[in-house]
GROMACS .gro file of C-alpha atoms in nm:
model
  152
    1MET     CA    1   7.774  19.335   2.655
    2SER     CA    2   8.128  19.471   2.672
    3ALA     CA    3   8.349  19.536   2.971
    4PRO     CA    4   8.511  19.880   2.982
    5PHE     CA    5   8.882  19.881   3.057
    6GLU     CA    6   8.975  20.043   3.385
    7GLU     CA    7   9.333  19.971   3.482
    8ARG     CA    8   9.295  19.969   3.860
    9SER     CA    9   8.926  19.934   3.942
   10GLY     CA   10   8.810  19.732   3.644
   11VAL     CA   11   8.845  19.391   3.804
   12VAL     CA   12   8.609  19.117   3.698
   13PRO     CA   13   8.543  18.915   4.014
   14CYS     CA   14   8.434  18.553   4.030
   15GLY     CA   15   8.215  18.497   4.335
   16THR     CA   16   8.267  18.195   4.561
   17PRO     CA   17   8.097  18.068   4.878
   18TRP     CA   18   8.378  18.225   5.085
   19GLY     CA   19   8.443  18.549   4.892
   20GLN     CA   20   8.580  18.613   4.544
   21TRP     CA   21   8.883  18.591   4.319
   22TYR     CA   22   8.998  18.802   4.024
   23GLN     CA   23   9.305  18.834   3.807
   24THR     CA   24   9.537  19.061   3.616
   25LEU     CA   25   9.790  18.955   3.353
   26GLU     CA   26  10.049  18.874   3.618
   27GLU     CA   27   9.862  18.805   3.943
   28VAL     CA   28   9.556  18.636   4.089
   29PHE     CA   29   9.388  18.789   4.395
   30ILE     CA   30   9.184  18.583   4.640
   31GLU     CA   31   8.960  18.764   4.889
   32VAL     CA   32   8.823  18.544   5.168
   33GLN     CA   33   8.556  18.695   5.393
   34VAL     CA   34   8.616  18.594   5.756
   35PRO     CA   35   8.406  18.665   6.066
   36PRO     CA   36   8.450  19.026   6.186
   37GLY     CA   37   8.707  19.047   6.460
   38THR     CA   38   8.914  18.757   6.328
   39ARG     CA   39   9.265  18.777   6.469
   40ALA     CA   40   9.587  18.682   6.294
   41GLN     CA   41   9.632  18.387   6.531
   42ASP     CA   42   9.294  18.250   6.408
   43ILE     CA   43   9.437  18.212   6.058
   44GLN     CA   44   9.650  17.924   5.941
   45CYS     CA   45   9.786  18.002   5.597
   46GLY     CA   46  10.039  17.766   5.446
   47LEU     CA   47  10.220  17.945   5.168
   48GLN     CA   48  10.491  17.764   4.980
   49SER     CA   49  10.625  17.818   4.632
   50ARG     CA   50  10.352  17.611   4.463
   51HIS     CA   51  10.100  17.539   4.738
   52VAL     CA   52   9.835  17.732   4.928
   53ALA     CA   53   9.627  17.620   5.225
   54LEU     CA   54   9.403  17.849   5.430
   55SER     CA   55   9.206  17.769   5.745
   56VAL     CA   56   9.021  18.018   5.961
   57GLY     CA   57   8.925  17.918   6.312
   58GLY     CA   58   9.004  17.555   6.231
   59ARG     CA   59   8.777  17.551   5.922
   60GLU     CA   60   8.958  17.471   5.595
   61ILE     CA   61   8.878  17.725   5.324
   62LEU     CA   62   9.134  17.660   5.048
   63LYS     CA   63   9.383  17.386   4.980
   64ASN     CA   64   9.560  17.326   4.653
   65SER     CA   65   9.887  17.352   4.466
   66ASN     CA   66  10.037  17.464   4.134
   67PHE     CA   67  10.074  17.832   4.223
   68PHE     CA   68  10.357  18.064   4.298
   69VAL     CA   69  10.228  18.222   4.617
   70CYS     CA   70  10.336  18.573   4.686
   71VAL     CA   71  10.181  18.698   5.010
   72PHE     CA   72   9.868  18.713   5.224
   73PHE     CA   73   9.716  18.988   5.440
   74LEU     CA   74   9.445  19.009   5.705
   75GLU     CA   75   9.258  19.331   5.627
   76ASP     CA   76   9.046  19.511   5.886
   77ARG     CA   77   9.008  19.182   6.077
   78LYS     CA   78   8.736  19.071   5.832
   79MET     CA   79   8.904  18.968   5.507
   80VAL     CA   80   9.208  18.762   5.411
   81ARG     CA   81   9.365  18.864   5.078
   82ILE     CA   82   9.605  18.623   4.910
   83VAL     CA   83   9.809  18.735   4.609
   84LEU     CA   84   9.933  18.466   4.371
   85THR     CA   85  10.188  18.541   4.102
   86LYS     CA   86  10.125  18.369   3.772
   87THR     CA   87  10.416  18.181   3.621
   88LYS     CA   88  10.570  18.334   3.308
   89ARG     CA   89  10.396  18.060   3.109
   90ASP     CA   90  10.057  18.159   3.256
   91ALA     CA   91  10.107  18.536   3.256
   92ALA     CA   92   9.917  18.603   2.933
   93ASN     CA   93   9.651  18.341   3.001
   94CYS     CA   94   9.314  18.397   3.158
   95TRP     CA   95   9.254  18.140   3.430
   96THR     CA   96   8.916  17.971   3.392
   97SER     CA   97   8.913  17.848   3.752
   98LEU     CA   98   9.100  17.924   4.068
   99LEU     CA   99   9.204  17.587   4.209
  100GLU     CA  100   9.252  17.315   3.949
  101SER     CA  101   8.890  17.314   3.831
  102GLU     CA  102   8.744  17.443   4.159
  103TYR     CA  103   8.572  17.782   4.179
  104ALA     CA  104   8.538  17.808   3.801
  105ALA     CA  105   8.407  18.128   3.650
  106ASP     CA  106   8.075  18.093   3.471
  107PRO     CA  107   8.091  18.150   3.093
  108TRP     CA  108   7.982  18.518   3.113
  109VAL     CA  109   8.235  18.603   3.388
  110GLN     CA  110   8.505  18.411   3.199
  111ASP     CA  111   8.429  18.613   2.886
  112GLN     CA  112   8.449  18.940   3.083
  113MET     CA  113   8.778  18.834   3.247
  114GLN     CA  114   8.925  18.752   2.906
  115ARG     CA  115   8.817  19.091   2.767
  116LYS     CA  116   8.976  19.273   3.062
  117LEU     CA  117   9.304  19.083   3.034
  118THR     CA  118   9.317  19.133   2.657
  119LEU     CA  119   9.282  19.509   2.700
  120GLU     CA  120   9.540  19.505   2.979
  121ARG     CA  121   9.784  19.313   2.757
  122PHE     CA  122   9.730  19.546   2.460
  123GLN     CA  123   9.784  19.851   2.681
  124LYS     CA  124  10.108  19.703   2.812
  125GLU     CA  125  10.226  19.617   2.459
  126ASN     CA  126  10.119  19.954   2.309
  127PRO     CA  127  10.192  20.228   2.565
  128GLY     CA  128  10.136  20.507   2.308
  129PHE     CA  129   9.769  20.425   2.257
  130ASP     CA  130   9.486  20.577   2.461
  131PHE     CA  131   9.285  20.288   2.602
  132SER     CA  132   9.066  20.499   2.832
  133GLY     CA  133   8.755  20.454   2.615
  134ALA     CA  134   8.845  20.119   2.464
  135GLU     CA  135   8.599  19.831   2.465
  136ILE     CA  136   8.605  19.486   2.316
  137SER     CA  137   8.287  19.428   2.120
  138GLY     CA  138   8.120  19.108   2.013
  139ASN     CA  139   8.158  18.766   2.165
  140TYR     CA  140   8.521  18.740   2.268
  141THR     CA  141   8.527  18.363   2.269
  142LYS     CA  142   8.404  18.350   1.908
  143GLY     CA  143   8.615  18.548   1.665
  144GLY     CA  144   8.837  18.753   1.891
  145PRO     CA  145   8.844  19.119   1.989
  146ASP     CA  146   8.764  19.425   1.778
  147PHE     CA  147   8.998  19.719   1.843
  148SER     CA  148   8.865  19.945   1.566
  149ASN     CA  149   8.784  20.226   1.811
  150LEU     CA  150   9.142  20.280   1.939
  151GLU     CA  151   9.321  20.608   1.880
  152LYS     CA  152   9.687  20.691   1.908
   0.00000   0.00000   0.00000
């Protein structure tokens, strides 16, 4: 099964007990579902250059380090969105898990994430090509992508 490339809406989410996370070449997005009506003062979010900690209503949701944290938002009083910026070293890499081996993507989701990021990287590196109908075929983790259907 191949994942079609859609620049903005083609995210490949990895579900978690508290919500989901997904990634682009340069950023990782964490979406935490919180009880409807949650207020900003109910959220404790520690954001430092390489550390993230999130508690909602006194309940710890996330706690880990090794990130460059960008920003967090409370959306519609029911979801917290945290945006992490990948380091330059990690920018081209597909993360296999969110927090140092926690919330790992299953093999199928990991494969789909890798396909999406590969297409995103090729689009960025080759702006003259039309990637609107591009797909990666075959098993990405065995043998690499096939771009034979691309047109300039």
